[in-house]
Amino acid sequence: MNIQSVDALRRVYAQPGERAVKKQLAHLDAHIQRFIALSPFVVVSSSSATQQMDASPRGGAPGFVKVGNDTTLWLPDASGNNRLDTLENIIATGQIGLLFLIPGVDETLRVNGHATVSTSPALLAKFSHEARAPKAVIEVTVREAYLHCAKAMMRAKLWQASSQVERSVLPTMGQMIKDHAQLDEPAETQEAMVQRYQSML
């Protein structure tokens, strides 16, 4: 049976506890800012004007997402495949969701807010130390921020060595893309792909 209303949904689930409600902040406190400073990885969620959803992984040295103040974040747009799904979505809706992870830490951090895409020289200069300077910066005005409990990571055992999977259990990325796109050309080897990516980091 499909649930069609919030009332019907709440008949299945209990109301959230006080801690789950009160942990949500409208700013970045000291704990949240410290979490961001230690995070080398964030998943960026966005939506198009027609509600087509997208989630994009972004990575860098710990703290590559910078805190401007207690309601502002700056996320550099590192070079990629130029699809620009996230940037186009932000321009269309101005909305963003972020999920920060720290390797070895089971808790995660969720931040939602309003976003803009900027090529301001002042903002770009904040990332001039990067090996490849970004062409644009995503500026986030925080609407809500809160820590997410460890249960999902504990269930997944994500950081445990025993959970790691040998890369060889899947075809190479080159082979999978060749098959997806039905390309009439040799598949790029995993070694060639890694070497190519290394030159672009």
PDB file of N, CA, C and O in Angstrom, residues 148-195:
ATOM      1  N   HIS A 148      24.152  13.938  12.037  1.00  0.00           N
ATOM      2  CA  HIS A 148      23.319  12.757  11.804  1.00  0.00           C
ATOM      3  C   HIS A 148      23.944  11.584  12.545  1.00  0.00           C
ATOM      4  O   HIS A 148      25.155  11.395  12.505  1.00  0.00           O
ATOM      5  N   CYS A 149      23.114  10.791  13.207  1.00  0.00           N
ATOM      6  CA  CYS A 149      23.612   9.714  14.064  1.00  0.00           C
ATOM      7  C   CYS A 149      24.393   8.668  13.274  1.00  0.00           C
ATOM      8  O   CYS A 149      24.352   8.616  12.047  1.00  0.00           O
ATOM      9  N   ALA A 150      25.078   7.794  14.003  1.00  0.00           N
ATOM     10  CA  ALA A 150      26.037   6.859  13.416  1.00  0.00           C
ATOM     11  C   ALA A 150      25.411   5.574  12.885  1.00  0.00           C
ATOM     12  O   ALA A 150      26.117   4.760  12.280  1.00  0.00           O
ATOM     13  N   LYS A 151      24.120   5.363  13.077  1.00  0.00           N
ATOM     14  CA  LYS A 151      23.543   4.039  12.802  1.00  0.00           C
ATOM     15  C   LYS A 151      23.752   3.575  11.363  1.00  0.00           C
ATOM     16  O   LYS A 151      24.047   2.403  11.123  1.00  0.00           O
ATOM     17  N   ALA A 152      23.584   4.465  10.371  1.00  0.00           N
ATOM     18  CA  ALA A 152      23.728   4.047   8.970  1.00  0.00           C
ATOM     19  C   ALA A 152      25.143   3.549   8.686  1.00  0.00           C
ATOM     20  O   ALA A 152      25.338   2.507   8.034  1.00  0.00           O
ATOM     21  N   MET A 153      26.144   4.283   9.159  1.00  0.00           N
ATOM     22  CA  MET A 153      27.530   3.887   8.932  1.00  0.00           C
ATOM     23  C   MET A 153      27.867   2.608   9.695  1.00  0.00           C
ATOM     24  O   MET A 153      28.622   1.758   9.210  1.00  0.00           O
ATOM     25  N   MET A 154      27.309   2.465  10.897  1.00  0.00           N
ATOM     26  CA  MET A 154      27.548   1.253  11.672  1.00  0.00           C
ATOM     27  C   MET A 154      26.935   0.042  10.972  1.00  0.00           C
ATOM     28  O   MET A 154      27.549  -1.034  10.920  1.00  0.00           O
ATOM     29  N   ARG A 155      25.737   0.213  10.415  1.00  0.00           N
ATOM     30  CA  ARG A 155      25.127  -0.895   9.678  1.00  0.00           C
ATOM     31  C   ARG A 155      25.950  -1.261   8.446  1.00  0.00           C
ATOM     32  O   ARG A 155      26.117  -2.434   8.103  1.00  0.00           O
ATOM     33  N   ALA A 156      26.434  -0.239   7.744  1.00  0.00           N
ATOM     34  CA  ALA A 156      27.209  -0.465   6.520  1.00  0.00           C
ATOM     35  C   ALA A 156      28.633  -0.940   6.800  1.00  0.00           C
ATOM     36  O   ALA A 156      29.278  -1.492   5.909  1.00  0.00           O
ATOM     37  N   LYS A 157      29.115  -0.676   8.029  1.00  0.00           N
ATOM     38  CA  LYS A 157      30.516  -0.970   8.373  1.00  0.00           C
ATOM     39  C   LYS A 157      31.451  -0.320   7.358  1.00  0.00           C
ATOM     40  O   LYS A 157      32.440  -0.913   6.913  1.00  0.00           O
ATOM     41  N   LEU A 158      31.116   0.903   6.998  1.00  0.00           N
ATOM     42  CA  LEU A 158      31.769   1.554   5.865  1.00  0.00           C
ATOM     43  C   LEU A 158      33.267   1.713   6.038  1.00  0.00           C
ATOM     44  O   LEU A 158      34.028   1.574   5.075  1.00  0.00           O
ATOM     45  N   TRP A 159      33.716   2.020   7.251  1.00  0.00           N
ATOM     46  CA  TRP A 159      35.131   2.318   7.458  1.00  0.00           C
ATOM     47  C   TRP A 159      35.940   1.077   7.855  1.00  0.00           C
ATOM     48  O   TRP A 159      37.146   1.185   8.060  1.00  0.00           O
ATOM     49  N   GLN A 160      35.309  -0.067   7.981  1.00  0.00           N
ATOM     50  CA  GLN A 160      36.024  -1.273   8.372  1.00  0.00           C
ATOM     51  C   GLN A 160      36.730  -1.894   7.175  1.00  0.00           C
ATOM     52  O   GLN A 160      36.153  -2.016   6.086  1.00  0.00           O
ATOM     53  N   ALA A 161      37.984  -2.302   7.378  1.00  0.00           N
ATOM     54  CA  ALA A 161      38.756  -2.897   6.287  1.00  0.00           C
ATOM     55  C   ALA A 161      38.063  -4.133   5.725  1.00  0.00           C
ATOM     56  O   ALA A 161      38.144  -4.415   4.521  1.00  0.00           O
ATOM     57  N   SER A 162      37.343  -4.863   6.587  1.00  0.00           N
ATOM     58  CA  SER A 162      36.668  -6.081   6.133  1.00  0.00           C
ATOM     59  C   SER A 162      35.533  -5.794   5.169  1.00  0.00           C
ATOM     60  O   SER A 162      35.060  -6.702   4.472  1.00  0.00           O
ATOM     61  N   SER A 163      35.090  -4.545   5.100  1.00  0.00           N
ATOM     62  CA  SER A 163      34.009  -4.170   4.189  1.00  0.00           C
ATOM     63  C   SER A 163      34.509  -3.768   2.810  1.00  0.00           C
ATOM     64  O   SER A 163      33.716  -3.609   1.888  1.00  0.00           O
ATOM     65  N   GLN A 164      35.810  -3.564   2.685  1.00  0.00           N
ATOM     66  CA  GLN A 164      36.347  -3.130   1.401  1.00  0.00           C
ATOM     67  C   GLN A 164      36.192  -4.224   0.346  1.00  0.00           C
ATOM     68  O   GLN A 164      36.324  -5.415   0.640  1.00  0.00           O
ATOM     69  N   VAL A 165      35.918  -3.808  -0.867  1.00  0.00           N
ATOM     70  CA  VAL A 165      35.688  -4.715  -1.988  1.00  0.00           C
ATOM     71  C   VAL A 165      36.838  -4.576  -2.978  1.00  0.00           C
ATOM     72  O   VAL A 165      37.265  -3.460  -3.305  1.00  0.00           O
ATOM     73  N   GLU A 166      37.356  -5.685  -3.470  1.00  0.00           N
ATOM     74  CA  GLU A 166      38.396  -5.644  -4.491  1.00  0.00           C
ATOM     75  C   GLU A 166      37.835  -4.979  -5.749  1.00  0.00           C
ATOM     76  O   GLU A 166      36.731  -5.300  -6.196  1.00  0.00           O
ATOM     77  N   ARG A 167      38.602  -4.046  -6.322  1.00  0.00           N
ATOM     78  CA  ARG A 167      38.135  -3.341  -7.523  1.00  0.00           C
ATOM     79  C   ARG A 167      37.839  -4.306  -8.663  1.00  0.00           C
ATOM     80  O   ARG A 167      36.972  -4.049  -9.510  1.00  0.00           O
ATOM     81  N   SER A 168      38.505  -5.451  -8.656  1.00  0.00           N
ATOM     82  CA  SER A 168      38.362  -6.401  -9.756  1.00  0.00           C
ATOM     83  C   SER A 168      36.997  -7.095  -9.802  1.00  0.00           C
ATOM     84  O   SER A 168      36.693  -7.783 -10.783  1.00  0.00           O
ATOM     85  N   VAL A 169      36.160  -6.915  -8.771  1.00  0.00           N
ATOM     86  CA  VAL A 169      34.840  -7.562  -8.801  1.00  0.00           C
ATOM     87  C   VAL A 169      33.919  -6.881  -9.813  1.00  0.00           C
ATOM     88  O   VAL A 169      32.888  -7.440 -10.182  1.00  0.00           O
ATOM     89  N   LEU A 170      34.277  -5.687 -10.257  1.00  0.00           N
ATOM     90  CA  LEU A 170      33.516  -4.977 -11.287  1.00  0.00           C
ATOM     91  C   LEU A 170      34.352  -4.856 -12.553  1.00  0.00           C
ATOM     92  O   LEU A 170      35.588  -4.857 -12.483  1.00  0.00           O
ATOM     93  N   PRO A 171      33.714  -4.718 -13.708  1.00  0.00           N
ATOM     94  CA  PRO A 171      34.481  -4.374 -14.912  1.00  0.00           C
ATOM     95  C   PRO A 171      35.161  -3.022 -14.705  1.00  0.00           C
ATOM     96  O   PRO A 171      34.795  -2.259 -13.809  1.00  0.00           O
ATOM     97  N   THR A 172      36.119  -2.702 -15.540  1.00  0.00           N
ATOM     98  CA  THR A 172      36.753  -1.392 -15.445  1.00  0.00           C
ATOM     99  C   THR A 172      35.720  -0.307 -15.746  1.00  0.00           C
ATOM    100  O   THR A 172      34.707  -0.549 -16.412  1.00  0.00           O
ATOM    101  N   MET A 173      35.981   0.898 -15.257  1.00  0.00           N
ATOM    102  CA  MET A 173      35.100   2.027 -15.559  1.00  0.00           C
ATOM    103  C   MET A 173      35.032   2.243 -17.069  1.00  0.00           C
ATOM    104  O   MET A 173      33.963   2.522 -17.623  1.00  0.00           O
ATOM    105  N   GLY A 174      36.181   2.092 -17.732  1.00  0.00           N
ATOM    106  CA  GLY A 174      36.209   2.255 -19.187  1.00  0.00           C
ATOM    107  C   GLY A 174      35.284   1.276 -19.882  1.00  0.00           C
ATOM    108  O   GLY A 174      34.596   1.638 -20.841  1.00  0.00           O
ATOM    109  N   GLN A 175      35.272   0.033 -19.412  1.00  0.00           N
ATOM    110  CA  GLN A 175      34.415  -0.973 -20.030  1.00  0.00           C
ATOM    111  C   GLN A 175      32.946  -0.674 -19.776  1.00  0.00           C
ATOM    112  O   GLN A 175      32.096  -0.805 -20.669  1.00  0.00           O
ATOM    113  N   MET A 176      32.616  -0.272 -18.557  1.00  0.00           N
ATOM    114  CA  MET A 176      31.218   0.013 -18.238  1.00  0.00           C
ATOM    115  C   MET A 176      30.706   1.201 -19.041  1.00  0.00           C
ATOM    116  O   MET A 176      29.577   1.178 -19.560  1.00  0.00           O
ATOM    117  N   ILE A 177      31.524   2.252 -19.181  1.00  0.00           N
ATOM    118  CA  ILE A 177      31.097   3.418 -19.961  1.00  0.00           C
ATOM    119  C   ILE A 177      30.982   3.049 -21.441  1.00  0.00           C
ATOM    120  O   ILE A 177      30.054   3.483 -22.132  1.00  0.00           O
ATOM    121  N   LYS A 178      31.907   2.248 -21.932  1.00  0.00           N
ATOM    122  CA  LYS A 178      31.831   1.789 -23.326  1.00  0.00           C
ATOM    123  C   LYS A 178      30.506   1.067 -23.574  1.00  0.00           C
ATOM    124  O   LYS A 178      29.828   1.295 -24.590  1.00  0.00           O
ATOM    125  N   ASP A 179      30.113   0.218 -22.610  1.00  0.00           N
ATOM    126  CA  ASP A 179      28.864  -0.530 -22.751  1.00  0.00           C
ATOM    127  C   ASP A 179      27.650   0.387 -22.617  1.00  0.00           C
ATOM    128  O   ASP A 179      26.689   0.281 -23.380  1.00  0.00           O
ATOM    129  N   HIS A 180      27.683   1.298 -21.643  1.00  0.00           N
ATOM    130  CA  HIS A 180      26.559   2.216 -21.443  1.00  0.00           C
ATOM    131  C   HIS A 180      26.321   3.083 -22.680  1.00  0.00           C
ATOM    132  O   HIS A 180      25.176   3.279 -23.118  1.00  0.00           O
ATOM    133  N   ALA A 181      27.415   3.633 -23.204  1.00  0.00           N
ATOM    134  CA  ALA A 181      27.307   4.578 -24.315  1.00  0.00           C
ATOM    135  C   ALA A 181      27.331   3.892 -25.678  1.00  0.00           C
ATOM    136  O   ALA A 181      27.210   4.559 -26.705  1.00  0.00           O
ATOM    137  N   GLN A 182      27.510   2.566 -25.650  1.00  0.00           N
ATOM    138  CA  GLN A 182      27.588   1.786 -26.896  1.00  0.00           C
ATOM    139  C   GLN A 182      28.641   2.372 -27.840  1.00  0.00           C
ATOM    140  O   GLN A 182      28.387   2.640 -29.022  1.00  0.00           O
ATOM    141  N   LEU A 183      29.835   2.579 -27.285  1.00  0.00           N
ATOM    142  CA  LEU A 183      30.924   3.181 -28.051  1.00  0.00           C
ATOM    143  C   LEU A 183      31.634   2.133 -28.888  1.00  0.00           C
ATOM    144  O   LEU A 183      31.901   1.017 -28.430  1.00  0.00           O
ATOM    145  N   ASP A 184      31.971   2.498 -30.110  1.00  0.00           N
ATOM    146  CA  ASP A 184      32.692   1.611 -31.019  1.00  0.00           C
ATOM    147  C   ASP A 184      34.172   1.951 -30.967  1.00  0.00           C
ATOM    148  O   ASP A 184      34.768   2.439 -31.942  1.00  0.00           O
ATOM    149  N   GLU A 185      34.764   1.706 -29.809  1.00  0.00           N
ATOM    150  CA  GLU A 185      36.184   1.995 -29.614  1.00  0.00           C
ATOM    151  C   GLU A 185      36.677   1.133 -28.460  1.00  0.00           C
ATOM    152  O   GLU A 185      35.875   0.651 -27.645  1.00  0.00           O
ATOM    153  N   PRO A 186      37.986   0.917 -28.353  1.00  0.00           N
ATOM    154  CA  PRO A 186      38.504   0.096 -27.258  1.00  0.00           C
ATOM    155  C   PRO A 186      38.199   0.747 -25.903  1.00  0.00           C
ATOM    156  O   PRO A 186      38.206   1.974 -25.772  1.00  0.00           O
ATOM    157  N   ALA A 187      37.937  -0.079 -24.915  1.00  0.00           N
ATOM    158  CA  ALA A 187      37.679   0.436 -23.571  1.00  0.00           C
ATOM    159  C   ALA A 187      38.978   0.911 -22.935  1.00  0.00           C
ATOM    160  O   ALA A 187      40.022   0.268 -23.064  1.00  0.00           O
ATOM    161  N   GLU A 188      38.923   2.052 -22.270  1.00  0.00           N
ATOM    162  CA  GLU A 188      40.079   2.556 -21.547  1.00  0.00           C
ATOM    163  C   GLU A 188      40.400   1.617 -20.394  1.00  0.00           C
ATOM    164  O   GLU A 188      39.506   1.186 -19.659  1.00  0.00           O
ATOM    165  N   THR A 189      41.655   1.294 -20.211  1.00  0.00           N
ATOM    166  CA  THR A 189      42.047   0.421 -19.102  1.00  0.00           C
ATOM    167  C   THR A 189      41.938   1.167 -17.785  1.00  0.00           C
ATOM    168  O   THR A 189      41.954   2.407 -17.738  1.00  0.00           O
ATOM    169  N   GLN A 190      41.832   0.412 -16.705  1.00  0.00           N
ATOM    170  CA  GLN A 190      41.757   1.028 -15.381  1.00  0.00           C
ATOM    171  C   GLN A 190      43.024   1.820 -15.082  1.00  0.00           C
ATOM    172  O   GLN A 190      42.975   2.921 -14.532  1.00  0.00           O
ATOM    173  N   GLU A 191      44.169   1.273 -15.486  1.00  0.00           N
ATOM    174  CA  GLU A 191      45.447   1.955 -15.233  1.00  0.00           C
ATOM    175  C   GLU A 191      45.515   3.283 -15.983  1.00  0.00           C
ATOM    176  O   GLU A 191      45.957   4.303 -15.440  1.00  0.00           O
ATOM    177  N   ALA A 192      45.077   3.297 -17.249  1.00  0.00           N
ATOM    178  CA  ALA A 192      45.092   4.527 -18.035  1.00  0.00           C
ATOM    179  C   ALA A 192      44.134   5.554 -17.453  1.00  0.00           C
ATOM    180  O   ALA A 192      44.434   6.748 -17.425  1.00  0.00           O
ATOM    181  N   MET A 193      42.962   5.084 -16.970  1.00  0.00           N
ATOM    182  CA  MET A 193      41.997   6.008 -16.393  1.00  0.00           C
ATOM    183  C   MET A 193      42.554   6.655 -15.127  1.00  0.00           C
ATOM    184  O   MET A 193      42.446   7.870 -14.934  1.00  0.00           O
ATOM    185  N   VAL A 194      43.155   5.845 -14.253  1.00  0.00           N
ATOM    186  CA  VAL A 194      43.726   6.384 -13.014  1.00  0.00           C
ATOM    187  C   VAL A 194      44.816   7.388 -13.327  1.00  0.00           C
ATOM    188  O   VAL A 194      44.887   8.464 -12.718  1.00  0.00           O
ATOM    189  N   GLN A 195      45.684   7.072 -14.281  1.00  0.00           N
ATOM    190  CA  GLN A 195      46.756   7.998 -14.671  1.00  0.00           C
ATOM    191  C   GLN A 195      46.189   9.305 -15.217  1.00  0.00           C
ATOM    192  O   GLN A 195      46.670  10.392 -14.880  1.00  0.00           O
TER     193      GLN A 195
END
